[in-house]
XYZ file of C-alpha atoms in Angstrom:
686
model
C -11.264 15.168 12.440
C -11.326 18.845 12.766
C -13.129 21.409 10.944
C -10.967 23.547 8.936
C -13.534 26.229 8.574
C -12.334 29.776 9.102
C -14.756 32.651 8.867
C -12.393 35.247 7.472
C -10.999 32.966 4.712
C -14.716 32.054 3.985
C -15.579 35.577 3.705
C -12.467 36.129 1.582
C -14.068 33.446 -0.863
C -17.262 35.451 -0.953
C -15.433 38.482 -2.043
C -13.312 37.286 -4.306
C -16.105 35.643 -5.930
C -18.093 38.685 -5.550
C -15.810 40.487 -8.075
C -16.745 38.035 -10.693
C -20.684 38.022 -10.006
C -21.059 34.929 -8.278
C -23.425 34.873 -5.597
C -22.367 33.985 -2.045
C -23.886 30.624 -1.314
C -21.927 29.409 -4.738
C -18.646 30.987 -3.290
C -19.095 29.193 0.128
C -19.965 25.635 -1.675
C -16.869 26.303 -3.586
C -14.660 27.071 -0.158
C -16.182 24.049 1.577
C -15.417 21.897 -1.317
C -11.783 22.679 -1.226
C -11.687 22.246 2.641
C -13.020 18.546 2.084
C -10.670 18.040 -1.124
C -7.738 19.442 0.837
C -7.656 16.151 3.215
C -6.404 12.987 1.667
C -7.986 10.938 4.241
C -11.643 12.188 2.848
C -10.952 12.376 -1.259
C -8.238 11.434 -3.542
C -7.867 12.593 -6.949
C -11.015 13.519 -8.552
C -13.194 11.327 -5.919
C -16.099 12.774 -3.942
C -18.727 15.490 -4.998
C -20.687 18.247 -3.518
C -23.781 20.150 -4.694
C -25.849 23.288 -3.923
C -29.524 23.971 -4.832
C -30.140 27.356 -6.032
C -31.759 29.515 -8.878
C -29.709 30.856 -11.815
C -30.741 32.792 -15.114
C -30.464 30.376 -18.228
C -29.493 31.641 -21.471
C -33.016 33.016 -22.182
C -32.945 34.992 -19.070
C -35.332 32.917 -17.261
C -34.749 32.186 -13.424
C -34.642 28.384 -12.898
C -33.709 26.190 -10.152
C -30.503 24.698 -10.687
C -28.247 21.898 -9.054
C -24.838 23.028 -8.906
C -22.504 20.045 -8.954
C -18.746 19.440 -9.040
C -17.648 18.580 -12.518
C -16.753 15.018 -13.134
C -13.163 14.197 -12.523
C -12.644 17.755 -11.040
C -10.208 17.888 -8.136
C -12.164 19.218 -5.108
C -8.928 20.483 -3.362
C -9.002 23.100 -6.451
C -12.444 23.583 -7.196
C -13.717 27.022 -7.903
C -17.114 28.295 -8.683
C -16.884 27.688 -12.414
C -16.026 23.926 -11.661
C -19.720 23.728 -10.054
C -21.812 22.568 -13.044
C -25.308 23.839 -13.203
C -28.163 21.466 -14.303
C -31.639 22.248 -14.347
C -33.116 20.694 -11.497
C -36.901 20.036 -12.278
C -36.271 17.507 -15.103
C -33.749 15.949 -13.256
C -36.133 15.024 -10.410
C -38.488 13.991 -12.862
C -36.420 11.220 -13.636
C -36.943 9.698 -10.266
C -40.380 8.299 -11.632
C -38.572 6.094 -14.350
C -38.051 2.374 -13.488
C -34.581 2.175 -15.391
C -32.223 4.679 -17.128
C -29.801 2.932 -19.433
C -26.008 4.174 -19.277
C -26.650 5.828 -22.750
C -29.241 7.858 -21.595
C -27.402 8.436 -18.113
C -24.405 10.119 -20.210
C -26.885 12.012 -22.216
C -28.915 13.144 -18.845
C -25.380 14.567 -17.853
C -25.424 17.261 -20.540
C -29.080 17.163 -21.791
C -29.998 19.681 -19.050
C -26.922 21.800 -18.618
C -27.620 25.624 -18.212
C -24.454 26.437 -20.292
C -24.112 24.050 -23.198
C -20.100 24.232 -23.277
C -19.725 23.297 -19.439
C -17.968 20.124 -18.354
C -19.740 17.262 -17.658
C -21.431 17.218 -14.248
C -20.574 14.497 -11.465
C -21.840 11.012 -12.387
C -23.826 11.250 -9.371
C -25.802 14.016 -10.100
C -28.844 12.350 -9.847
C -28.493 11.256 -6.181
C -27.746 14.909 -5.438
C -30.899 15.892 -7.464
C -33.225 13.161 -5.697
C -32.260 14.156 -2.147
C -34.347 17.307 -0.929
C -31.520 19.012 0.926
C -29.943 22.246 -0.260
C -26.122 21.373 0.486
C -25.241 17.826 -0.208
C -21.559 16.596 0.171
C -20.117 13.389 -0.655
C -16.769 11.666 0.474
C -14.648 8.424 0.533
C -13.501 8.974 3.871
C -10.930 6.407 4.785
C -12.627 6.013 8.411
C -15.835 5.308 6.944
C -14.580 2.555 4.371
C -12.962 0.772 6.917
C -16.406 0.482 8.772
C -18.448 -0.270 5.728
C -15.952 -2.527 3.796
C -16.435 -5.525 6.030
C -18.999 -8.387 6.100
C -21.106 -6.952 8.780
C -20.449 -3.009 7.776
C -24.084 -2.021 8.283
C -24.298 -3.403 11.677
C -21.126 -1.318 12.406
C -22.510 1.701 11.235
C -25.804 1.533 12.873
C -23.751 1.070 16.236
C -21.686 3.930 15.461
C -24.436 6.338 14.113
C -27.727 5.231 15.767
C -30.257 6.214 13.339
C -28.542 9.567 12.350
C -27.464 8.476 8.858
C -29.338 6.402 6.413
C -27.862 2.758 5.191
C -27.917 2.122 1.794
C -27.051 -1.430 0.315
C -24.593 -1.726 -2.357
C -25.545 -0.580 -5.881
C -23.108 0.633 -8.578
C -23.022 4.387 -8.801
C -25.655 5.715 -11.419
C -29.467 5.647 -11.609
C -29.920 2.862 -9.304
C -27.879 4.280 -6.631
C -29.609 7.597 -6.730
C -33.120 6.066 -6.317
C -32.101 3.732 -3.627
C -30.685 6.796 -1.583
C -33.807 8.778 -2.214
C -35.800 6.040 -0.947
C -33.912 5.733 2.082
C -34.279 9.305 3.029
C -37.862 9.348 2.115
C -38.018 6.469 4.948
C -36.570 8.901 7.418
C -36.517 12.388 6.302
C -34.510 13.508 9.600
C -31.312 11.692 8.601
C -28.203 14.013 8.438
C -26.616 12.067 5.861
C -26.261 8.566 4.228
C -23.915 5.586 4.235
C -23.312 3.879 0.785
C -22.195 0.127 1.541
C -18.829 -0.218 0.131
C -18.752 3.285 -1.099
C -18.606 6.198 1.183
C -20.434 8.799 2.901
C -23.129 11.714 2.299
C -23.696 14.677 4.583
C -26.714 17.087 4.061
C -27.071 20.579 5.461
C -29.030 23.869 4.871
C -25.822 25.862 4.345
C -22.445 24.925 3.324
C -20.838 25.171 6.625
C -23.352 22.859 7.970
C -23.018 20.214 5.521
C -19.322 20.311 5.472
C -19.069 20.377 9.472
C -21.604 17.504 9.624
C -19.193 15.444 7.386
C -16.257 16.144 9.525
C -18.252 15.252 12.637
C -19.669 12.058 11.039
C -16.206 10.914 9.884
C -14.886 11.479 13.353
C -17.306 9.108 14.923
C -15.922 6.398 12.517
C -12.327 7.269 13.492
C -13.404 7.015 17.232
C -14.883 3.500 16.558
C -11.757 2.278 14.941
C -10.020 2.963 17.998
C -11.775 0.437 20.098
C -11.561 -3.434 20.197
C -8.511 -3.543 18.016
C -6.605 -6.602 17.373
C -3.045 -7.085 15.773
C -2.672 -7.353 12.353
C -0.208 -7.966 9.446
C 2.082 -10.884 11.187
C 5.280 -10.443 9.098
C 6.228 -13.224 6.700
C 9.833 -14.549 6.735
C 11.930 -12.220 4.534
C 15.352 -12.721 3.344
C 17.995 -11.616 5.665
C 19.136 -8.748 3.435
C 16.711 -7.385 0.790
C 17.445 -5.534 -2.608
C 17.026 -1.974 -2.941
C 14.173 0.016 -4.711
C 16.872 1.212 -7.408
C 17.832 -2.497 -7.837
C 14.299 -3.656 -8.000
C 12.501 -0.659 -10.005
C 14.062 -1.132 -13.492
C 13.371 -5.086 -13.215
C 9.532 -4.067 -12.462
C 9.455 -1.923 -15.486
C 10.580 -4.575 -17.755
C 8.510 -7.360 -16.352
C 5.421 -4.914 -16.348
C 5.607 -4.016 -20.011
C 4.013 -5.303 -23.241
C 6.400 -6.099 -26.306
C 5.482 -4.925 -29.733
C 2.429 -2.777 -29.009
C 2.378 -0.334 -31.817
C 4.971 -2.151 -34.029
C 8.046 -4.309 -34.205
C 10.387 -3.148 -31.436
C 7.953 -1.052 -29.433
C 7.093 -1.519 -26.101
C 4.420 -0.155 -23.775
C 6.106 0.682 -20.811
C 5.104 2.321 -17.401
C 6.310 5.078 -15.080
C 6.705 3.900 -11.394
C 6.335 5.762 -8.216
C 7.638 3.848 -5.373
C 6.572 4.198 -1.280
C 8.016 2.758 1.620
C 6.599 4.137 4.610
C 6.340 1.885 7.975
C 2.737 1.353 7.563
C 3.174 0.286 3.830
C 6.031 -1.906 4.661
C 3.988 -3.357 7.561
C 1.002 -4.275 5.158
C 3.204 -5.869 2.138
C 5.409 -7.807 4.308
C 2.491 -9.560 6.048
C 2.178 -13.219 6.268
C -1.379 -12.972 4.874
C -0.775 -10.348 2.086
C -2.234 -12.620 -0.528
C -5.699 -12.572 1.430
C -5.944 -9.044 2.580
C -3.934 -7.515 -0.226
C -5.656 -9.487 -2.885
C -7.678 -6.400 -3.949
C -7.105 -2.559 -3.219
C -10.692 -1.615 -4.370
C -12.048 0.178 -1.058
C -14.452 2.084 -2.943
C -15.960 1.362 -6.777
C -14.076 4.180 -8.485
C -10.674 2.368 -7.488
C -11.076 0.235 -10.330
C -10.124 2.682 -12.853
C -6.942 3.873 -11.239
C -5.699 0.601 -9.334
C -7.413 -2.290 -11.287
C -9.080 -4.782 -9.640
C -6.056 -6.621 -7.944
C -2.450 -5.477 -7.482
C 0.715 -7.468 -8.664
C 2.116 -9.256 -5.568
C 5.619 -10.303 -5.954
C 8.214 -12.069 -3.660
C 10.783 -10.497 -1.682
C 13.936 -9.523 -3.478
C 16.904 -10.826 -1.986
C 19.981 -8.748 -2.355
C 22.730 -10.451 -4.502
C 20.160 -12.963 -6.100
C 18.368 -10.387 -8.449
C 18.288 -12.820 -11.605
C 15.977 -14.942 -9.418
C 13.850 -11.918 -8.805
C 13.807 -10.619 -12.410
C 12.697 -14.503 -13.456
C 9.876 -14.521 -10.404
C 8.714 -10.969 -11.715
C 8.425 -11.796 -15.037
C 6.539 -14.931 -14.616
C 4.396 -13.286 -11.919
C 3.560 -10.412 -14.433
C 2.884 -12.944 -17.201
C 0.322 -14.759 -15.168
C -1.305 -11.262 -14.250
C -2.022 -10.279 -17.406
C -3.227 -13.994 -18.422
C -5.524 -13.632 -15.544
C -6.618 -10.026 -16.311
C -7.593 -11.132 -19.781
C -9.582 -14.320 -18.649
C -10.985 -12.142 -15.942
C -12.226 -9.731 -19.039
C -13.417 -12.541 -21.059
C -15.570 -14.145 -18.534
C -17.220 -10.845 -17.591
C -17.505 -9.265 -20.886
C -19.483 -12.240 -22.033
C -21.733 -11.597 -19.092
C -22.062 -8.244 -20.175
C -23.008 -8.814 -23.598
C -19.572 -9.215 -25.487
C -19.453 -5.513 -26.574
C -16.696 -4.391 -24.294
C -13.004 -3.471 -25.604
C -10.292 -4.669 -23.069
C -8.255 -2.030 -21.439
C -4.614 -2.968 -21.239
C -3.934 -5.808 -19.015
C -0.904 -4.446 -17.224
C -1.113 -3.658 -13.395
C -1.373 -0.470 -11.794
C 0.148 -1.381 -8.287
C 2.614 -3.649 -7.390
C 3.475 -5.019 -3.682
C 6.899 -6.102 -2.918
C 7.517 -7.501 0.501
C 10.638 -5.676 2.357
C 10.472 -3.229 -0.301
C 7.147 -1.442 -0.357
C 4.514 -0.526 -3.120
C 4.859 0.809 -6.696
C 2.184 2.765 -8.487
C 2.330 2.380 -12.210
C 0.835 4.558 -14.998
C 1.860 6.160 -18.491
C 2.927 9.383 -16.829
C 4.467 10.077 -13.568
C 1.023 11.868 -12.780
C -0.713 8.628 -13.239
C 1.763 6.684 -11.394
C 1.498 8.862 -8.306
C -2.504 8.858 -8.361
C -2.210 4.796 -8.549
C 0.260 5.163 -5.431
C -1.612 7.458 -3.446
C -4.755 5.562 -4.022
C -2.796 2.455 -3.350
C -1.437 3.849 0.132
C -4.958 5.163 1.144
C -6.120 1.605 0.669
C -3.625 0.174 2.533
C -4.912 2.438 5.662
C -8.259 1.680 5.249
C -7.541 -2.089 4.820
C -5.344 -2.048 8.110
C -7.798 -0.447 10.131
C -10.675 -2.703 8.782
C -8.747 -5.782 9.559
C -7.763 -4.375 13.193
C -11.642 -4.363 13.771
C -13.071 -7.136 11.934
C -12.236 -8.456 8.167
C -11.745 -6.511 4.919
C -14.147 -7.121 2.358
C -15.020 -5.406 -1.124
C -17.606 -5.617 -3.686
C -17.647 -8.559 -5.928
C -15.469 -9.385 -8.836
C -18.616 -8.922 -11.117
C -19.252 -5.565 -9.444
C -15.842 -4.409 -9.883
C -15.704 -5.311 -13.644
C -18.955 -3.350 -13.952
C -17.652 -0.313 -12.525
C -14.061 -0.703 -14.461
C -16.039 -1.036 -17.660
C -18.819 1.437 -16.884
C -18.586 4.141 -19.632
C -19.263 7.096 -17.555
C -16.657 5.979 -14.871
C -14.290 5.492 -17.757
C -15.016 8.966 -18.951
C -13.403 10.622 -15.913
C -9.807 9.453 -17.473
C -10.454 11.485 -20.724
C -10.272 9.871 -24.306
C -7.025 11.671 -25.434
C -4.780 9.725 -27.700
C -1.667 8.561 -26.160
C 1.195 10.405 -27.125
C 4.216 8.626 -28.853
C 6.624 8.414 -25.841
C 4.176 7.809 -23.084
C 5.433 5.733 -20.317
C 9.132 6.542 -21.395
C 11.777 7.794 -19.409
C 14.266 10.360 -21.134
C 17.699 11.652 -19.978
C 19.175 14.574 -21.413
C 22.789 15.782 -20.449
C 23.751 19.538 -20.883
C 20.119 20.446 -20.442
C 20.526 23.703 -18.980
C 21.524 24.809 -22.743
C 19.504 25.747 -25.557
C 19.901 22.476 -27.416
C 19.138 20.259 -24.171
C 16.162 22.629 -22.921
C 14.684 22.544 -26.380
C 15.266 18.494 -26.550
C 13.682 17.870 -23.045
C 10.726 20.230 -23.985
C 10.312 18.273 -27.304
C 10.413 14.956 -25.515
C 8.084 15.939 -22.689
C 5.529 17.318 -25.385
C 5.605 13.749 -26.920
C 4.866 12.285 -23.603
C 7.962 11.294 -22.047
C 9.095 11.862 -18.580
C 12.325 13.921 -18.743
C 15.230 14.112 -16.531
C 17.241 17.402 -16.972
C 21.053 16.692 -16.243
C 23.429 19.815 -16.049
C 26.230 20.719 -14.168
C 24.267 23.961 -13.245
C 21.533 22.961 -11.205
C 20.035 26.178 -10.944
C 19.688 26.224 -14.849
C 18.558 22.909 -15.208
C 15.561 23.608 -12.356
C 14.641 26.493 -14.281
C 14.479 24.648 -17.304
C 12.527 22.007 -15.862
C 10.086 24.190 -13.955
C 9.120 25.658 -17.199
C 8.114 22.013 -18.625
C 6.290 21.125 -15.572
C 5.380 17.809 -13.591
C 6.761 15.808 -16.396
C 10.243 17.092 -15.723
C 13.006 16.326 -13.196
C 15.982 18.538 -12.752
C 19.345 16.932 -11.516
C 23.288 18.030 -11.065
C 25.433 15.808 -12.909
C 29.066 16.407 -13.858
C 29.605 14.006 -16.780
C 33.359 13.814 -16.338
C 32.602 12.725 -12.932
C 31.628 8.652 -12.713
C 30.333 9.031 -9.331
C 28.315 12.093 -10.145
C 26.856 10.166 -13.343
C 26.049 7.313 -11.188
C 24.444 9.388 -8.478
C 22.167 11.493 -11.363
C 20.945 7.934 -12.668
C 20.151 6.700 -9.142
C 17.956 9.926 -8.962
C 16.269 9.012 -12.157
C 15.406 5.661 -11.187
C 14.016 6.843 -7.853
C 11.906 9.247 -9.355
C 10.533 7.457 -12.292
C 11.826 3.701 -12.181
C 14.153 3.323 -15.136
C 15.803 4.789 -18.227
C 14.737 4.311 -21.977
C 16.310 7.095 -23.886
C 19.525 9.065 -23.525
C 20.419 12.406 -25.193
C 23.902 12.935 -24.596
C 24.193 16.246 -25.394
C 26.519 17.906 -22.614
C 29.723 19.427 -24.369
C 32.101 22.459 -24.611
C 34.348 23.726 -27.524
C 38.160 24.376 -26.870
C 40.214 25.710 -29.630
C 43.797 26.112 -30.826
C 45.996 24.970 -33.645
C 46.192 21.299 -33.144
C 50.431 21.006 -33.313
C 50.492 24.100 -30.675
C 47.852 23.182 -28.361
C 49.004 22.156 -24.993
C 48.074 18.331 -23.730
C 46.172 19.375 -20.854
C 43.724 21.232 -23.029
C 43.146 18.382 -25.498
C 42.711 15.856 -22.503
C 40.254 18.061 -20.999
C 38.185 18.397 -24.087
C 38.349 14.636 -24.616
C 37.280 14.000 -20.807
C 34.024 16.267 -21.661
C 33.536 15.687 -25.295
C 34.335 11.964 -25.491
C 34.449 10.210 -21.940
C 31.365 12.443 -20.927
C 29.554 10.531 -23.661
C 30.735 7.135 -22.831
C 30.128 7.591 -18.899
C 26.286 8.473 -19.479
C 25.992 5.779 -22.443
C 27.374 2.995 -20.295
C 25.268 3.970 -17.255
C 22.125 4.055 -19.594
C 22.736 0.696 -21.142
C 23.362 -0.948 -17.774
C 19.892 0.268 -16.800
C 18.309 -0.804 -20.209
C 19.890 -4.183 -20.004
C 18.327 -4.689 -16.791
C 14.887 -3.746 -18.106
C 15.415 -5.896 -21.146
C 12.918 -3.663 -23.214
C 15.435 -2.151 -25.554
C 16.196 1.580 -25.407
C 17.653 4.515 -27.281
C 21.144 6.340 -27.173
C 21.330 9.632 -28.923
C 24.370 11.585 -29.239
C 24.993 15.227 -30.098
C 28.290 14.943 -32.473
C 28.601 18.310 -34.035
C 29.759 19.066 -37.775
C 33.258 19.023 -36.378
C 33.223 15.304 -36.261
C 33.016 15.254 -40.044
C 34.231 18.631 -41.241
C 36.907 19.809 -39.193
C 37.503 23.683 -38.941
C 40.610 25.500 -38.647
C 41.525 25.617 -34.896
C 38.865 23.373 -33.593
C 41.061 20.298 -33.496
C 40.746 20.020 -29.409
C 36.916 19.937 -30.152
C 36.550 18.064 -33.440
C 38.940 15.353 -32.584
C 36.752 14.077 -29.295
C 33.544 14.572 -31.279
C 34.787 12.600 -34.187
C 35.718 9.485 -31.473
C 32.276 10.081 -30.441
C 30.867 9.480 -33.547
C 32.584 6.192 -33.939
C 31.425 5.538 -30.085
C 27.745 5.736 -31.825
C 28.437 3.130 -34.278
C 30.235 0.747 -31.656
C 26.903 0.772 -29.284
C 25.013 0.244 -32.590
C 26.953 -2.819 -33.318
C 27.403 -3.972 -29.832
C 23.752 -3.569 -28.440
C 21.466 -4.106 -31.546
C 20.788 -7.448 -30.509
C 19.293 -6.270 -27.229
C 16.996 -3.881 -28.955
C 19.309 -0.604 -28.073
C 19.508 1.767 -30.971
C 22.342 4.457 -31.128
C 22.260 7.418 -33.397
C 23.567 11.027 -33.738
C 22.754 14.383 -34.614
C 25.505 16.379 -36.503
C 24.391 19.954 -36.193
C 26.252 23.330 -37.151
C 25.958 26.839 -36.261
C 23.246 26.751 -33.424
C 22.704 29.814 -30.782
C 23.905 28.017 -28.159
C 27.289 27.179 -26.051
C 29.951 28.449 -28.161
C 27.930 30.411 -30.579
C 26.932 33.068 -28.293
C 25.250 36.371 -29.206
C 28.539 38.181 -28.634
C 30.509 35.148 -30.980
C 27.905 35.543 -33.655
C 28.295 39.155 -33.633
C 32.244 38.754 -33.759
C 32.088 36.325 -36.539
C 29.589 38.262 -38.757
C 31.471 41.549 -38.581
C 34.727 39.845 -39.431
C 33.131 38.261 -42.436
C 31.446 41.451 -43.519
C 27.868 40.014 -43.223
C 24.930 40.694 -41.087
C 24.512 38.537 -38.260
C 21.117 36.988 -40.219
C 23.325 36.203 -43.328
C 26.100 34.496 -40.876
C 23.505 32.320 -39.373
C 21.614 31.376 -42.482
C 25.114 30.895 -44.519
C 23.956 27.368 -46.201
C 22.642 25.960 -48.890
C 18.862 26.640 -47.633
C 19.748 30.067 -46.868
C 17.944 29.159 -43.357
C 18.844 29.651 -39.721
C 19.192 26.316 -37.757
C 17.519 26.577 -34.334
C 17.996 24.404 -30.958
C 14.388 23.364 -31.875
C 15.399 22.044 -35.125
C 18.068 20.143 -33.677
C 15.442 18.645 -30.827
C 12.893 17.721 -33.463
C 15.952 15.634 -35.227
C 16.726 14.005 -31.645
C 12.827 13.281 -31.268
C 12.574 11.702 -34.781
C 15.491 9.385 -33.975
C 14.098 8.254 -30.792
C 10.443 7.392 -32.656
C 12.508 5.339 -35.659
C 12.334 1.932 -34.002
C 14.186 0.407 -37.054
C 16.899 2.664 -37.266
C 20.167 2.446 -35.549
C 23.871 3.787 -36.278
C 22.352 6.908 -37.971
C 23.862 10.305 -38.314
C 21.237 13.220 -38.958
C 22.725 16.160 -40.499
C 21.016 19.555 -38.888
C 22.744 22.343 -40.888
C 20.682 23.691 -43.644
C 22.975 22.328 -46.011
C 26.891 22.126 -46.124
C 28.027 19.477 -48.583
C 31.638 19.544 -46.717
C 30.010 18.458 -43.870
C 27.900 15.662 -45.485
C 28.699 11.976 -44.651
C 30.031 10.019 -47.574
């Protein structure tokens, strides 16, 4: 490892913080924390922590000694001074005289001595930072150090590598007991430059931010150097099929296998988003003959339990052309995984007093020989975090196996960490959103209705793929939504383009659960005079475009086996044709019956098909210029023209989006057409 400390950058951090009244030592503490957090070989996704002991004025104006420690769950890579939570130091240090501190009291301690009562929770390891005497303390889960200590003789290896420069602390679950054990180790040798926590990570100490940071870098480098000595060959490959199925064939099958039926009502499914990884290192790992032994758990440090669970789901290699066999094996393996998890919970919950509430039993990491690893989560972000951590675990286990034999904490210890309330608090307690874990594809997403629908579905928890002929427009709308959105170019009149678009969605998220078929355009002309080419062009987009995307979505939905939802924008022209709009209304009327045909043909598969019949929306045909022209021709204001309905209210793209969202949530409704037009009896279905 190399130090990434740059004096001019450090000074810039000090100068920037000074404008907000932040003292230099806290600015530098934040700067060095970001340096640590920027290296995934040191920390990942909220892991690790840093601290500073200093003085600060409380709300009464008294100058008190405080511990400024990273907020729990905060990502070190983006830490700013306000992410370093200030806690009164003296009362924390007095807690060391206690023989024990309950989990409830530990949780209260996290907030009981805050300088700012509105601050976020400090790190759950704040007592360890408080109990050691050093001004600056850094803690990481460095991969190289974990490869040394996640072994039966980890202490012996560390003693060899560090020769007394660091204290060695036996495994204790994070919290009060670990803080006392660490402090006792420092008391026994006050000159140590840091601590190695068995099966957990490394601490470094310093008199200033640079010293503690660069000491961390130097100590980790020593571990890296040792890992290059006396290595042996690892991961001898298993015998795999001659031709292996692709990720895009495998992912929907995995999503179906790793789901829970009827969670939240009849017809509901708890689904997961997938993140696929397949580097050479990953493929060597998952394709090894002894995968079940060395890959039986990916818990390389205690906090992994809340992200990766205690073991991955390991599946057989999928042979191309024999996906039915793989689907059967994957479903059986996932069922066995869930049963095993429930048994694991029951056994250890009884040991712990029987008061725990079981988390969902679905895996968070799946290993597939020849294909790679999959991170699973209710959002793409959660899936990415699980995949990142699994990939880091693979690197750690590979190095551990190269110089010895990987060994982690016991199953009982893993349970205690997974169900430790203070650790669970890192994940937050927000109520799950109604479409969490679902993947929605919206066509024509660059337009007003499509963009509003994508936003509504993303706000409801879905991962959304915005498909549009104009990739720049789709990208702009996806950027406005954020991480939950994917922009994809798609021409719904081109079968190859549709196929490629769905392939991108499956690659990104793992499958498809909802389709909002919205793309369309309006051609005009008296039906007895319009040329055939115009009529065919309209049918190609306004009917066959809907059929292409629906057919492709159904194929994936059937593969997943968890039902799905097809939603179509049929327009009021489908039921109330207007003069000179035959070229548009005829294919829309055909699409209305297409909706009903999908409802009839796929209801038994749990796939619902519904439509929205909207009118007079500011989008597509109804441009500002068109509205101005039509209102002038009718002798009314633009407002009166747009609200010319029974309710006298203008209907917006957001209103249409809400109708689509409602249909997506109505698990027992199919073949429905919802009218969103403010009231037009001539367009009412009857």
